[in-house]
C-alpha positions as a Python dict, from the first residue, in 0.01 Angstrom:
ca = {
    (1, 'X'): (0, 0, 0),
    (2, 'X'): (240, -122, 269),
    (3, 'X'): (331, 123, 538),
    (4, 'X'): (707, 174, 575),
    (5, 'X'): (837, 91, 920),
    (6, 'X'): (1000, 380, 1094),
    (7, 'X'): (1344, 320, 1248),
    (8, 'X'): (1380, 325, 1627),
    (9, 'X'): (1543, 656, 1733),
    (10, 'X'): (1895, 621, 1872),
    (11, 'X'): (1959, 696, 2238),
    (12, 'X'): (2249, 711, 2483),
    (13, 'X'): (2607, 651, 2372),
    (14, 'X'): (2490, 520, 2033),
    (15, 'X'): (2322, 855, 1964),
    (16, 'X'): (2631, 1054, 2066),
    (17, 'X'): (2859, 839, 1850),
    (18, 'X'): (2629, 875, 1548),
    (19, 'X'): (2606, 1255, 1588),
    (20, 'X'): (2987, 1276, 1602),
    (21, 'X'): (3009, 1057, 1293),
    (22, 'X'): (2771, 1293, 1107),
    (23, 'X'): (2973, 1600, 1203),
    (24, 'X'): (2943, 1785, 871),
    (25, 'X'): (2561, 1760, 839),
    (26, 'X'): (2303, 2014, 960),
    (27, 'X'): (2109, 1962, 1284),
    (28, 'X'): (1800, 1855, 1092),
    (29, 'X'): (1994, 1604, 883),
    (30, 'X'): (2158, 1461, 1197),
    (31, 'X'): (1818, 1426, 1367),
    (32, 'X'): (1678, 1250, 1060),
    (33, 'X'): (1975, 1011, 1034),
    (34, 'X'): (1938, 925, 1404),
    (35, 'X'): (1570, 832, 1356),
    (36, 'X'): (1403, 1145, 1494),
    (37, 'X'): (1142, 1196, 1226),
    (38, 'X'): (787, 1093, 1143),
    (39, 'X'): (611, 1036, 813),
    (40, 'X'): (268, 1196, 776),
    (41, 'X'): (-32, 1041, 600),
    (42, 'X'): (73, 1231, 287),
    (43, 'X'): (423, 1074, 299),
    (44, 'X'): (585, 1399, 415),
    (45, 'X'): (883, 1357, 649),
    (46, 'X'): (884, 1577, 957),
    (47, 'X'): (1198, 1599, 1169),
    (48, 'X'): (1130, 1612, 1544),
    (49, 'X'): (1406, 1844, 1665),
    (50, 'X'): (1280, 1872, 2024),
    (51, 'X'): (1287, 1495, 2079),
    (52, 'X'): (1629, 1480, 1915),
    (53, 'X'): (1777, 1760, 2127),
    (54, 'X'): (1620, 1623, 2447),
    (55, 'X'): (1763, 1279, 2369),
    (56, 'X'): (2108, 1437, 2322),
    (57, 'X'): (2079, 1619, 2654),
    (58, 'X'): (1977, 1296, 2828),
    (59, 'X'): (2257, 1103, 2656),
    (60, 'X'): (2513, 1355, 2782),
    (61, 'X'): (2375, 1314, 3136),
    (62, 'X'): (2282, 1679, 3177),
    (63, 'X'): (2006, 1733, 3436),
    (64, 'X'): (1790, 2033, 3345),
    (65, 'X'): (1491, 1972, 3572),
    (66, 'X'): (1507, 2113, 3923),
    (67, 'X'): (1273, 1845, 4054),
    (68, 'X'): (1348, 1477, 4045),
    (69, 'X'): (999, 1371, 3941),
    (70, 'X'): (954, 1640, 3677),
    (71, 'X'): (644, 1786, 3833),
    (72, 'X'): (582, 2138, 3953),
    (73, 'X'): (712, 2473, 3841),
    (74, 'X'): (1046, 2468, 4015),
    (75, 'X'): (1037, 2737, 4281),
    (76, 'X'): (1283, 2777, 4563),
    (77, 'X'): (1503, 2499, 4683),
    (78, 'X'): (1520, 2408, 5050),
    (79, 'X'): (1784, 2618, 5229),
    (80, 'X'): (1721, 2464, 5572),
    (81, 'X'): (1697, 2812, 5727),
    (82, 'X'): (1382, 3008, 5806),
    (83, 'X'): (1307, 3333, 5985),
    (84, 'X'): (1025, 3435, 6212),
    (85, 'X'): (784, 3646, 6006),
    (86, 'X'): (658, 3989, 6115),
    (87, 'X'): (333, 3831, 6242),
    (88, 'X'): (527, 3583, 6459),
    (89, 'X'): (472, 3280, 6234),
    (90, 'X'): (734, 3031, 6124),
    (91, 'X'): (662, 2918, 5769),
    (92, 'X'): (829, 2590, 5679),
    (93, 'X'): (745, 2597, 5308),
    (94, 'X'): (653, 2345, 5042),
    (95, 'X'): (1014, 2257, 4948),
    (96, 'X'): (1046, 2072, 5280),
    (97, 'X'): (702, 1911, 5278),
    (98, 'X'): (752, 1785, 4922),
    (99, 'X'): (1095, 1647, 5009),
    (100, 'X'): (939, 1456, 5300),
    (101, 'X'): (642, 1339, 5092),
    (102, 'X'): (390, 1505, 5324),
    (103, 'X'): (27, 1544, 5222),
    (104, 'X'): (-251, 1781, 5321),
    (105, 'X'): (-388, 1681, 5660),
    (106, 'X'): (-70, 1516, 5794),
    (107, 'X'): (-43, 1598, 6164),
    (108, 'X'): (256, 1669, 6387),
    (109, 'X'): (324, 1680, 6757),
    (110, 'X'): (519, 1993, 6859),
    (111, 'X'): (775, 1968, 7139),
    (112, 'X'): (941, 2289, 7260),
    (113, 'X'): (1294, 2295, 7392),
    (114, 'X'): (1500, 2583, 7528),
    (115, 'X'): (1645, 2671, 7185),
    (116, 'X'): (1465, 2432, 6950),
    (117, 'X'): (1129, 2317, 6819),
    (118, 'X'): (1086, 1947, 6744),
    (119, 'X'): (814, 1825, 6505),
    (120, 'X'): (717, 1458, 6515),
    (121, 'X'): (467, 1324, 6263),
    (122, 'X'): (168, 1160, 6430),
    (123, 'X'): (72, 809, 6321),
    (124, 'X'): (404, 725, 6151),
    (125, 'X'): (660, 479, 6286),
    (126, 'X'): (1010, 616, 6336),
    (127, 'X'): (1212, 527, 6025),
    (128, 'X'): (1526, 720, 6108),
}
């Protein structure tokens, strides 16, 4: 018995155009017509709505993830302002270290000015 080849799911502008063309069908029927389904061993068709909806979101250019690499749980975004804590510490926070690509064990030289603190990473050439 020959296995039927499954169509390649539509993406991008082609997907959007096809969905508009199928305006009167249900979501499931649109997903199926756009190639977002699988056939099980028992020849049962299963529509993959999550892949279909995610492809539509991507095709529309909507960015839902708060991180560019898709890792992590979100959290706070960098505000570029911190306050001295009650114990006298200044906590920089992971939003800044992630943005700079810092890793555990990276070392910095601290230079104090009259109204500023300058951190310079040790062992890295100046890139900026």
